Short mmCIF file of C-alpha atoms in Angstrom, two decimals:
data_model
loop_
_atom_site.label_atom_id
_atom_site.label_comp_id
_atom_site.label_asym_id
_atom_site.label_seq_id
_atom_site.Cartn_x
_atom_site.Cartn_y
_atom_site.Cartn_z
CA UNK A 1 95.67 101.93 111.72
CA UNK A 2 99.16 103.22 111.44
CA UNK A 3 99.34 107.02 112.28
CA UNK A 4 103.07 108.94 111.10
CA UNK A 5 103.22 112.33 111.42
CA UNK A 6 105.40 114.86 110.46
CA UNK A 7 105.60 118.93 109.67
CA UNK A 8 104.27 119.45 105.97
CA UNK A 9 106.87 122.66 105.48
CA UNK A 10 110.14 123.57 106.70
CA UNK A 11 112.48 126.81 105.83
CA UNK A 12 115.90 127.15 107.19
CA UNK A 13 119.08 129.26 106.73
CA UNK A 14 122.31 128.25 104.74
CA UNK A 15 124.99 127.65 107.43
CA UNK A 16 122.29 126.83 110.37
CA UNK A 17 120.89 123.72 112.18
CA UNK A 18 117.44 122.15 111.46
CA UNK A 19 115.69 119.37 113.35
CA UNK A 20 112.52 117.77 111.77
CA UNK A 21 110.36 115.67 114.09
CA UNK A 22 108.31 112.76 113.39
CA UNK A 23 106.05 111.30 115.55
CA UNK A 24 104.43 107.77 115.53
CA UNK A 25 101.60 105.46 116.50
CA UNK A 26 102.04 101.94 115.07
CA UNK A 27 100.51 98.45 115.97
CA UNK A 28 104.40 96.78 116.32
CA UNK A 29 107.67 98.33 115.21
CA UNK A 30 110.98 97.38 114.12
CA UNK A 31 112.71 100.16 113.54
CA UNK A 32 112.59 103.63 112.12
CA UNK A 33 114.24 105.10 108.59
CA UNK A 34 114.51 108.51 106.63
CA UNK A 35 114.92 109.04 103.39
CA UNK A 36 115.61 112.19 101.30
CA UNK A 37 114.30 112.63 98.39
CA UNK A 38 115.18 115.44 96.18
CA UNK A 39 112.27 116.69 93.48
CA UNK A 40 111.44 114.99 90.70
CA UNK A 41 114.37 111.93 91.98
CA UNK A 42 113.94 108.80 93.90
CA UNK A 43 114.07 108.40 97.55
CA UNK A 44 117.07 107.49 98.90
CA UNK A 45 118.49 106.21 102.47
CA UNK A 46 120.02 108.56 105.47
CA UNK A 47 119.46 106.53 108.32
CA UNK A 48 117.75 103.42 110.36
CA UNK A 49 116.99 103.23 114.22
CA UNK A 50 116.47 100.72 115.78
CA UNK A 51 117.51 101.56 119.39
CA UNK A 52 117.04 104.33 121.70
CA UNK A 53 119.80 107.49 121.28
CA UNK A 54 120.89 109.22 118.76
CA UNK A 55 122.85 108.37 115.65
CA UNK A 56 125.22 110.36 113.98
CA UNK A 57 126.28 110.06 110.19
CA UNK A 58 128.29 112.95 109.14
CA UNK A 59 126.01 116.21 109.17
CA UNK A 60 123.19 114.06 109.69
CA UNK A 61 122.05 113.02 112.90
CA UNK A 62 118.72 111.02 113.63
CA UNK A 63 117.24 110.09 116.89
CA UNK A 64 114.75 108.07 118.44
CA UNK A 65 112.76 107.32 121.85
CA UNK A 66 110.54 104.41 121.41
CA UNK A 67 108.52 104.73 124.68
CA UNK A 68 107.83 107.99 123.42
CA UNK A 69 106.87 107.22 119.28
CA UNK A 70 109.08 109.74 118.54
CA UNK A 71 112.01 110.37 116.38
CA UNK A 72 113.81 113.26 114.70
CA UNK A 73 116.55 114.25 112.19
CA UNK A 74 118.95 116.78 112.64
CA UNK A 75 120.75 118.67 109.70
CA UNK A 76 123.83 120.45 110.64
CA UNK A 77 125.53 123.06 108.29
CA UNK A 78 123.10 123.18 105.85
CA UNK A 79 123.59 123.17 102.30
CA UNK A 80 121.76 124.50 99.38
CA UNK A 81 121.73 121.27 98.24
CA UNK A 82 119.76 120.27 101.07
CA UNK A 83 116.86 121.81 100.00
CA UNK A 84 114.83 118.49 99.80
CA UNK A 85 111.59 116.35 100.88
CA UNK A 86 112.34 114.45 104.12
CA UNK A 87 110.79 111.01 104.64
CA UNK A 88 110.55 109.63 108.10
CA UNK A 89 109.30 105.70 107.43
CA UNK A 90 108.38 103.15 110.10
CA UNK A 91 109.53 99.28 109.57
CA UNK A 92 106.49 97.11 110.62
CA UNK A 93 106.29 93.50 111.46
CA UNK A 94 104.02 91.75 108.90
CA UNK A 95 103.98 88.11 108.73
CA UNK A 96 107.48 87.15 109.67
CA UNK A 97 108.74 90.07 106.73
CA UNK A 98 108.78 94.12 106.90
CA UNK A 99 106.15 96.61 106.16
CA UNK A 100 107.58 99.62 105.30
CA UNK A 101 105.14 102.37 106.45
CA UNK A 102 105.96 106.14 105.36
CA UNK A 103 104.77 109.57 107.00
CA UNK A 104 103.62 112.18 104.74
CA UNK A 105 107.08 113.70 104.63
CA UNK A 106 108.89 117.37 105.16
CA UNK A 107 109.63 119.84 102.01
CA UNK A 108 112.61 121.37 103.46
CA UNK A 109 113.34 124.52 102.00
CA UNK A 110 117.39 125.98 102.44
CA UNK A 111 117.45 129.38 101.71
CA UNK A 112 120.81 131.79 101.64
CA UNK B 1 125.41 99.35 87.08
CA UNK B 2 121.56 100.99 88.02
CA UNK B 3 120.13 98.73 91.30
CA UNK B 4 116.80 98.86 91.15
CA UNK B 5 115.61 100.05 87.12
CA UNK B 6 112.19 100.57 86.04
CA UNK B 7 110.66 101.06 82.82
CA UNK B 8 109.41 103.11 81.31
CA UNK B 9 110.32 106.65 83.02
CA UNK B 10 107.44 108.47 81.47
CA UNK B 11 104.08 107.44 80.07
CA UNK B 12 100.91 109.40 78.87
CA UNK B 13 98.02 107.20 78.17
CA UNK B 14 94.54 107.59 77.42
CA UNK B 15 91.63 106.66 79.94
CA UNK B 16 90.46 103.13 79.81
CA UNK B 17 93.84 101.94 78.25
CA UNK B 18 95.85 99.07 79.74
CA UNK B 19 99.27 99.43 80.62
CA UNK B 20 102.67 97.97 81.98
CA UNK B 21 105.37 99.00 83.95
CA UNK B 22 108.42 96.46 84.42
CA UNK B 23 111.13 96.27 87.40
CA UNK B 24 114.50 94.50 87.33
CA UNK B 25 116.72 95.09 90.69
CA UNK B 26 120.28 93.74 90.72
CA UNK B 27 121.17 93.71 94.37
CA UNK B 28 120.44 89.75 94.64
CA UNK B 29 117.16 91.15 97.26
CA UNK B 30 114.62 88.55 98.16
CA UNK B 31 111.73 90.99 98.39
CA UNK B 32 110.32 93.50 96.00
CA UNK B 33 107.97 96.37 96.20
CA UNK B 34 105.61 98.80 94.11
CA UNK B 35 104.75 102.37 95.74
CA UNK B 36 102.66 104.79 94.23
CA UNK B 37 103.22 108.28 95.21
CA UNK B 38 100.39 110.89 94.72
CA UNK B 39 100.17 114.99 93.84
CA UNK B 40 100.27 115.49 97.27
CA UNK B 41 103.80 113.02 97.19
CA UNK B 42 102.58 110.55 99.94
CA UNK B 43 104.76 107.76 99.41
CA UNK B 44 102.01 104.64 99.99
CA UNK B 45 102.68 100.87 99.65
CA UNK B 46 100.95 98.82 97.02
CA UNK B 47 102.19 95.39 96.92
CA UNK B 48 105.42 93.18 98.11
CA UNK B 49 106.77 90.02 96.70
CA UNK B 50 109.41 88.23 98.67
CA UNK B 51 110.89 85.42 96.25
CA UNK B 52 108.08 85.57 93.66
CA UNK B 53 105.42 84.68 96.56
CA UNK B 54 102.83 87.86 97.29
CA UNK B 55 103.29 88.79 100.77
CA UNK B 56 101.85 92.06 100.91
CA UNK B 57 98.95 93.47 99.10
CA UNK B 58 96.99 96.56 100.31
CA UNK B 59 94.29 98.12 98.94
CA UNK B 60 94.49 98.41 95.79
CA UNK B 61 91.98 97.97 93.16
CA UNK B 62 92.03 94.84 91.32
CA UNK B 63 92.70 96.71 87.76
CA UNK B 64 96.41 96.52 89.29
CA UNK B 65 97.94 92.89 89.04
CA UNK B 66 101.74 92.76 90.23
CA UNK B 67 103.78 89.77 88.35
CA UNK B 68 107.07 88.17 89.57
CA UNK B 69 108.62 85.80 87.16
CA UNK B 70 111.38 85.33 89.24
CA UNK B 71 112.68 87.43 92.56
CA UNK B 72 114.83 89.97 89.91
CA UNK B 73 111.78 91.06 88.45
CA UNK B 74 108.53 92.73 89.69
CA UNK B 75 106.27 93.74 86.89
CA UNK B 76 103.05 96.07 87.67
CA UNK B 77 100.17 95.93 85.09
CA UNK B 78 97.30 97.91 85.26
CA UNK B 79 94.23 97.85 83.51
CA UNK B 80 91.19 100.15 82.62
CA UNK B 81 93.35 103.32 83.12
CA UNK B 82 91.88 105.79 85.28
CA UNK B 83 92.51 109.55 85.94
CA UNK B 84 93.25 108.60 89.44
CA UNK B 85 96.01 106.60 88.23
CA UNK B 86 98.19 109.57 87.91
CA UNK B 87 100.72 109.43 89.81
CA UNK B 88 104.65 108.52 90.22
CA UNK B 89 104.79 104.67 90.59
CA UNK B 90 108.47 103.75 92.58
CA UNK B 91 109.50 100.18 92.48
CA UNK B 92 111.88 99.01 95.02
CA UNK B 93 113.94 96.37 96.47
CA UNK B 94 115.37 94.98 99.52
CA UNK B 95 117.15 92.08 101.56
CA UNK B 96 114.79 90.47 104.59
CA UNK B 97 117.24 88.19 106.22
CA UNK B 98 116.71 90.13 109.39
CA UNK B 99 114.14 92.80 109.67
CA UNK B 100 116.12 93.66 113.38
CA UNK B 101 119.16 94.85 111.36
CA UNK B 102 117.00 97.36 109.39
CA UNK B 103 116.01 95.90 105.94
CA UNK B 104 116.79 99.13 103.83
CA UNK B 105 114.51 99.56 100.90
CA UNK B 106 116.23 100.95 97.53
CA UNK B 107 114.06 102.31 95.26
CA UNK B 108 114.14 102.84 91.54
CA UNK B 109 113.65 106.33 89.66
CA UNK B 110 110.10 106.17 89.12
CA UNK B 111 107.73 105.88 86.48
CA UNK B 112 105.62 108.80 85.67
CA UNK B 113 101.82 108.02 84.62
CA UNK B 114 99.92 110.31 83.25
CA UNK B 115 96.27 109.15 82.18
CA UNK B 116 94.71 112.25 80.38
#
């Protein structure tokens, strides 16, 4: 089976840094995504990895080491508005298409 | 200008009932989706059609039947209405010409069921 893993609960500072692992065990792999998704809203896209390294994209940064099933996103200068649910998703070969495979997700919490 | 729409947004429906929730995406995508996200907001697959052809089906009981008229739409019908049904179904879309350039999936607002 397909095993993603990822802190249920997070609480950082306004102003500070937060990194929010995500670990995986998958039969194949393509690549990795997050997603945010604010309550009550749709998820929506941050990033894809594909490579080893780190990616940056504005405050958001999001690494991975495959050889490791391991990935994280950073958050730099957090916001208020950051205060969101945190979806780390593994792309899966399946029959010459994707399988898009998601963890349980983070509840980030941004307090002042 | 809305990408991926589904309707309706909310529905509250009796037990035993049968009901329909419809998809349209814009974005000229080959392959659609239907994820159902619990209480506990675990965000799980259902079903994926890539140009009206079923290519992924999980499982899922057979009260739910996925329709694709044509590779725009994605319908999800579901019958016998259950209290387990509850839950936030997400439609979604995306492009597979090359699942090594990261095939990002863009996913309507949701549908809220609630069987009572």
């Amino acid at each position: 089976g397909q095993n993603i893993d990822q802190p249920t609960e997070m609480t950082a500072t306004e102003g500070a840094i937060v990194q929010i692992n995500c670990t995986y065990q998958t039969s194949g792999f393509n690549g990795l995504f997050w997603y945010q998704q604010h309550a009550g809203e749709a998820p929506t896209f941050l990033s894809y990895n594909v490579l080893d390294g780190l990616e940056e994209k504005g405050r958001f940064s999001s690494f991975l080491s495959r050889s490791k099933g391991y990935s994280y996103l950073l958050l730099k200068e957090l916001q208020m508005k950051d205060s969101a649910s945190y979806l780390c998703a593994v792309s899966l070969p399946s029959g010459g298409y994707q399988k898009v495979t998601f963890g349980t997700g983070t509840k980030l919490q941004v307090i002042p | 200008d809305t990408a991926v729409s589904q309707t309706p947004k909310y529905l509250v429906t009796q037990m035993g009932n049968d009901k329909s929730i419809k998809c349209e995406q814009n974005l000229g995508h080959d392959t659609m989706y239907w994820y159902k996200q619990d209480s506990k907001k675990f965000l799980k697959i259902m079903f994926s059609y890539n140009n009206k052809e079923l290519i992924i089906n999980e499982t899922v009981p057979n009260r739910f039947s996925p329709k694709s008229p044509d590779k725009a739409h994605l319908n999800l019908h579901i019958n016998s209405l259950e209290l387990g049904d509850s839950a936030v179904y997400f439609c979604a879309s995306s492009q597979d010409v090359n699942r090594k350039t990261g095939n990002t999936i863009y996913f309507g607002e949701g549908s809220w069921l609630t069987v009572v």
